């Protein structure tokens, strides 16, 4: 028996704050969290950082060997469980799973080791291993079922949510804590991304508007940090305990480009889009909103537009599109989770966040972009969230109104 998968809890710790609705309202208003960082670097850098008080979740003793990436994950997962009205004590802990995405692990721990002048903490390895966030969430919540980490670059947490949904659908777990975290705003990582020439350039005082998805003058993305988790359980279970259902995760598609490590491929992305539609039993015309991967890179935005055009065809103009990375930055391993959360809230509230900072759409990116002051979507019934990663992994999540 395949169960319908319901989203019953949301938790986030992001540059716009630690409440889902606070984040969503900031995005609706087009408020950017991107600002200059590390003024001592040779080239100007900007990022979106989270104002996070770890002492709400950890004692000083507990913090030893716990990297920021795990701290953020523990906080977001805890808030998601509270939002869902769930405690492990009321559930068989062997029937609960953690499915977490993390692209680069504990960057702060690794940076400290490199810059420690020979002094390296003996806890460096457990602090920076990519599965540490999932493990810490499991320990904090008392989860004894599957605790799995997915590390496929920008698609990590989207893939984690898809795999969690499969486990719920098949009855392998009763509850899935699904999402991801990333915290890599450290000088070494920023310089490495600058070397790839994928980060947005900006003039002094203009960092907030530096990321311009689908615009003619786009120049790349800005890094962000944060964590987001969704609580997934069967719709039957949610109804039985009287839980609020934000949305239904009706379909998901995973594919590989199998062409190039860093250059995206429209046919590969289209395969993931079609797979999500097929599983949900929907046609392209049934989906009203797309939270795009939209990294604001010269190549990536065009490829994603072409993939959408290939699948939506004559219905492309009816699909409203925006990339919220313009405002909260690109969270890499956590991007799929925070953007899935935003997509769920767009469905739940029937409002769409705008595609910020796009004064002129690139003709090669012709899409029905959500513009400021046009957020209303009173008839929205289904929406997708795209995550297309380095390595060629593509993940699409399709949500329907509960």
mmCIF file of N, CA and C in Angstrom, residues 266-330:
data_model
loop_
_atom_site.group_PDB
_atom_site.id
_atom_site.type_symbol
_atom_site.label_atom_id
_atom_site.label_comp_id
_atom_site.label_asym_id
_atom_site.label_seq_id
_atom_site.Cartn_x
_atom_site.Cartn_y
_atom_site.Cartn_z
ATOM 1 N N UNK A 266 19.786 20.614 -19.956
ATOM 2 C CA UNK A 266 18.329 20.766 -19.989
ATOM 3 C C UNK A 266 17.594 19.427 -20.109
ATOM 4 N N UNK A 267 18.011 18.498 -20.972
ATOM 5 C CA UNK A 267 17.302 17.209 -21.034
ATOM 6 C C UNK A 267 17.324 16.457 -19.707
ATOM 7 N N UNK A 268 18.442 16.536 -18.970
ATOM 8 C CA UNK A 268 18.513 15.884 -17.668
ATOM 9 C C UNK A 268 17.532 16.486 -16.687
ATOM 10 N N UNK A 269 17.445 17.818 -16.665
ATOM 11 C CA UNK A 269 16.495 18.493 -15.784
ATOM 12 C C UNK A 269 15.064 18.175 -16.184
ATOM 13 N N UNK A 270 14.817 18.127 -17.477
ATOM 14 C CA UNK A 270 13.464 17.820 -17.956
ATOM 15 C C UNK A 270 13.025 16.419 -17.522
ATOM 16 N N UNK A 271 13.969 15.474 -17.476
ATOM 17 C CA UNK A 271 13.620 14.124 -17.032
ATOM 18 C C UNK A 271 13.128 14.132 -15.580
ATOM 19 N N UNK A 272 13.789 14.914 -14.737
ATOM 20 C CA UNK A 272 13.363 15.004 -13.336
ATOM 21 C C UNK A 272 11.998 15.682 -13.221
ATOM 22 N N UNK A 273 11.766 16.717 -14.011
ATOM 23 C CA UNK A 273 10.481 17.410 -14.000
ATOM 24 C C UNK A 273 9.352 16.475 -14.426
ATOM 25 N N UNK A 274 9.577 15.723 -15.482
ATOM 26 C CA UNK A 274 8.548 14.799 -15.968
ATOM 27 C C UNK A 274 8.278 13.688 -14.963
ATOM 28 N N UNK A 275 9.344 13.227 -14.306
ATOM 29 C CA UNK A 275 9.168 12.159 -13.322
ATOM 30 C C UNK A 275 8.299 12.623 -12.160
ATOM 31 N N UNK A 276 8.499 13.853 -11.707
ATOM 32 C CA UNK A 276 7.691 14.382 -10.603
ATOM 33 C C UNK A 276 6.229 14.524 -11.014
ATOM 34 N N UNK A 277 5.996 15.029 -12.215
ATOM 35 C CA UNK A 277 4.628 15.166 -12.717
ATOM 36 C C UNK A 277 3.960 13.802 -12.859
ATOM 37 N N UNK A 278 4.706 12.855 -13.400
ATOM 38 C CA UNK A 278 4.160 11.519 -13.633
ATOM 39 C C UNK A 278 3.747 10.863 -12.323
ATOM 40 N N UNK A 279 4.594 10.956 -11.315
ATOM 41 C CA UNK A 279 4.262 10.332 -10.048
ATOM 42 C C UNK A 279 3.046 10.988 -9.402
ATOM 43 N N UNK A 280 2.951 12.304 -9.540
ATOM 44 C CA UNK A 280 1.817 13.022 -8.949
ATOM 45 C C UNK A 280 0.538 12.842 -9.755
ATOM 46 N N UNK A 281 0.657 12.295 -10.958
ATOM 47 C CA UNK A 281 -0.506 12.136 -11.813
ATOM 48 C C UNK A 281 -1.044 13.451 -12.335
ATOM 49 N N UNK A 282 -0.142 14.418 -12.533
ATOM 50 C CA UNK A 282 -0.536 15.746 -12.996
ATOM 51 C C UNK A 282 0.036 16.055 -14.369
ATOM 52 N N UNK A 283 -0.594 17.003 -15.032
ATOM 53 C CA UNK A 283 -0.092 17.562 -16.281
ATOM 54 C C UNK A 283 0.585 18.896 -15.979
ATOM 55 N N UNK A 284 1.485 19.337 -16.842
ATOM 56 C CA UNK A 284 2.140 20.632 -16.591
ATOM 57 C C UNK A 284 1.157 21.768 -16.320
ATOM 58 N N UNK A 285 0.035 21.780 -17.017
ATOM 59 C CA UNK A 285 -0.935 22.870 -16.841
ATOM 60 C C UNK A 285 -1.540 22.893 -15.439
ATOM 61 N N UNK A 286 -1.408 21.783 -14.689
ATOM 62 C CA UNK A 286 -1.967 21.717 -13.334
ATOM 63 C C UNK A 286 -1.089 22.407 -12.295
ATOM 64 N N UNK A 287 0.148 22.709 -12.652
ATOM 65 C CA UNK A 287 1.117 23.274 -11.709
ATOM 66 C C UNK A 287 1.226 24.780 -11.952
ATOM 67 N N UNK A 288 0.955 25.564 -10.904
ATOM 68 C CA UNK A 288 0.890 27.010 -11.093
ATOM 69 C C UNK A 288 2.119 27.793 -10.692
ATOM 70 N N UNK A 289 3.029 27.165 -9.936
ATOM 71 C CA UNK A 289 4.202 27.907 -9.458
ATOM 72 C C UNK A 289 5.431 27.013 -9.454
ATOM 73 N N UNK A 290 6.561 27.604 -9.794
ATOM 74 C CA UNK A 290 7.858 26.934 -9.734
ATOM 75 C C UNK A 290 8.820 27.793 -8.931
ATOM 76 N N UNK A 291 9.302 27.247 -7.794
ATOM 77 C CA UNK A 291 10.425 27.875 -7.104
ATOM 78 C C UNK A 291 11.674 27.356 -7.808
ATOM 79 N N UNK A 292 12.234 28.198 -8.656
ATOM 80 C CA UNK A 292 13.312 27.772 -9.541
ATOM 81 C C UNK A 292 14.634 27.597 -8.804
ATOM 82 N N UNK A 293 15.490 26.751 -9.378
ATOM 83 C CA UNK A 293 16.859 26.652 -8.861
ATOM 84 C C UNK A 293 17.535 28.012 -9.016
ATOM 85 N N UNK A 294 17.378 28.639 -10.179
ATOM 86 C CA UNK A 294 17.701 30.042 -10.409
ATOM 87 C C UNK A 294 18.924 30.601 -9.706
ATOM 88 N N UNK A 295 20.119 30.155 -10.093
ATOM 89 C CA UNK A 295 21.336 30.597 -9.416
ATOM 90 C C UNK A 295 21.864 31.931 -9.928
ATOM 91 N N UNK A 296 21.239 32.482 -10.961
ATOM 92 C CA UNK A 296 21.682 33.750 -11.551
ATOM 93 C C UNK A 296 23.045 33.632 -12.241
ATOM 94 N N UNK A 297 23.421 32.431 -12.628
ATOM 95 C CA UNK A 297 24.630 32.261 -13.438
ATOM 96 C C UNK A 297 24.248 32.396 -14.909
ATOM 97 N N UNK A 298 25.229 32.746 -15.726
ATOM 98 C CA UNK A 298 24.932 33.005 -17.135
ATOM 99 C C UNK A 298 24.376 31.771 -17.840
ATOM 100 N N UNK A 299 24.953 30.601 -17.560
ATOM 101 C CA UNK A 299 24.528 29.379 -18.236
ATOM 102 C C UNK A 299 23.339 28.736 -17.530
ATOM 103 N N UNK A 300 23.400 28.638 -16.212
ATOM 104 C CA UNK A 300 22.413 27.873 -15.462
ATOM 105 C C UNK A 300 20.987 28.336 -15.654
ATOM 106 N N UNK A 301 20.755 29.643 -15.655
ATOM 107 C CA UNK A 301 19.391 30.146 -15.765
ATOM 108 C C UNK A 301 18.777 29.821 -17.132
ATOM 109 N N UNK A 302 19.587 29.893 -18.167
ATOM 110 C CA UNK A 302 19.088 29.590 -19.519
ATOM 111 C C UNK A 302 18.733 28.114 -19.633
ATOM 112 N N UNK A 303 19.592 27.264 -19.096
ATOM 113 C CA UNK A 303 19.349 25.825 -19.160
ATOM 114 C C UNK A 303 18.069 25.463 -18.408
ATOM 115 N N UNK A 304 17.874 26.037 -17.233
ATOM 116 C CA UNK A 304 16.655 25.730 -16.475
ATOM 117 C C UNK A 304 15.416 26.211 -17.214
ATOM 118 N N UNK A 305 15.494 27.400 -17.792
ATOM 119 C CA UNK A 305 14.350 27.903 -18.576
ATOM 120 C C UNK A 305 14.042 26.947 -19.724
ATOM 121 N N UNK A 306 15.073 26.464 -20.400
ATOM 122 C CA UNK A 306 14.852 25.564 -21.534
ATOM 123 C C UNK A 306 14.240 24.241 -21.088
ATOM 124 N N UNK A 307 14.644 23.764 -19.918
ATOM 125 C CA UNK A 307 14.056 22.520 -19.400
ATOM 126 C C UNK A 307 12.574 22.721 -19.097
ATOM 127 N N UNK A 308 12.232 23.844 -18.456
ATOM 128 C CA UNK A 308 10.834 24.137 -18.174
ATOM 129 C C UNK A 308 10.032 24.291 -19.464
ATOM 130 N N UNK A 309 10.609 24.968 -20.444
ATOM 131 C CA UNK A 309 9.923 25.165 -21.719
ATOM 132 C C UNK A 309 9.681 23.832 -22.421
ATOM 133 N N UNK A 310 10.649 22.927 -22.330
ATOM 134 C CA UNK A 310 10.516 21.622 -22.964
ATOM 135 C C UNK A 310 9.353 20.838 -22.368
ATOM 136 N N UNK A 311 9.219 20.888 -21.049
ATOM 137 C CA UNK A 311 8.175 20.110 -20.376
ATOM 138 C C UNK A 311 6.819 20.824 -20.420
ATOM 139 N N UNK A 312 6.792 22.136 -20.186
ATOM 140 C CA UNK A 312 5.520 22.866 -20.115
ATOM 141 C C UNK A 312 4.968 23.221 -21.492
ATOM 142 N N UNK A 313 5.831 23.352 -22.485
ATOM 143 C CA UNK A 313 5.375 23.626 -23.834
ATOM 144 C C UNK A 313 4.487 24.850 -23.923
ATOM 145 N N UNK A 314 3.298 24.665 -24.488
ATOM 146 C CA UNK A 314 2.378 25.781 -24.697
ATOM 147 C C UNK A 314 1.830 26.345 -23.389
ATOM 148 N N UNK A 315 2.030 25.642 -22.286
ATOM 149 C CA UNK A 315 1.510 26.093 -20.998
ATOM 150 C C UNK A 315 2.561 26.848 -20.185
ATOM 151 N N UNK A 316 3.715 27.134 -20.776
ATOM 152 C CA UNK A 316 4.800 27.761 -20.019
ATOM 153 C C UNK A 316 4.399 29.126 -19.466
ATOM 154 N N UNK A 317 3.656 29.895 -20.235
ATOM 155 C CA UNK A 317 3.290 31.235 -19.775
ATOM 156 C C UNK A 317 2.364 31.211 -18.567
ATOM 157 N N UNK A 318 1.696 30.097 -18.330
ATOM 158 C CA UNK A 318 0.796 29.993 -17.184
ATOM 159 C C UNK A 318 1.535 29.601 -15.906
ATOM 160 N N UNK A 319 2.793 29.204 -16.042
ATOM 161 C CA UNK A 319 3.597 28.812 -14.883
ATOM 162 C C UNK A 319 4.313 30.041 -14.338
ATOM 163 N N UNK A 320 3.996 30.425 -13.114
ATOM 164 C CA UNK A 320 4.672 31.564 -12.501
ATOM 165 C C UNK A 320 5.950 31.073 -11.817
ATOM 166 N N UNK A 321 7.016 31.829 -11.977
ATOM 167 C CA UNK A 321 8.354 31.364 -11.591
ATOM 168 C C UNK A 321 9.067 32.436 -10.776
ATOM 169 N N UNK A 322 9.794 32.002 -9.742
ATOM 170 C CA UNK A 322 10.711 32.914 -9.047
ATOM 171 C C UNK A 322 11.824 32.111 -8.410
ATOM 172 N N UNK A 323 12.967 32.767 -8.255
ATOM 173 C CA UNK A 323 14.095 32.186 -7.522
ATOM 174 C C UNK A 323 14.321 33.025 -6.269
ATOM 175 N N UNK A 324 14.138 32.408 -5.107
ATOM 176 C CA UNK A 324 14.307 33.157 -3.861
ATOM 177 C C UNK A 324 15.764 33.256 -3.424
ATOM 178 N N UNK A 325 16.676 32.629 -4.176
ATOM 179 C CA UNK A 325 18.107 32.758 -3.866
ATOM 180 C C UNK A 325 18.573 34.210 -3.939
ATOM 181 N N UNK A 326 17.847 35.032 -4.676
ATOM 182 C CA UNK A 326 18.197 36.452 -4.762
ATOM 183 C C UNK A 326 18.155 37.124 -3.403
ATOM 184 N N UNK A 327 17.380 36.531 -2.459
ATOM 185 C CA UNK A 327 17.159 37.165 -1.166
ATOM 186 C C UNK A 327 17.812 36.436 -0.002
ATOM 187 N N UNK A 328 17.813 35.098 -0.023
ATOM 188 C CA UNK A 328 18.405 34.343 1.088
ATOM 189 C C UNK A 328 19.727 33.679 0.734
ATOM 190 N N UNK A 329 20.214 33.903 -0.484
ATOM 191 C CA UNK A 329 21.479 33.305 -0.886
ATOM 192 C C UNK A 329 21.329 31.850 -1.275
ATOM 193 N N UNK A 330 22.418 31.313 -1.783
ATOM 194 C CA UNK A 330 22.454 29.907 -2.204
ATOM 195 C C UNK A 330 23.032 29.090 -1.056
#
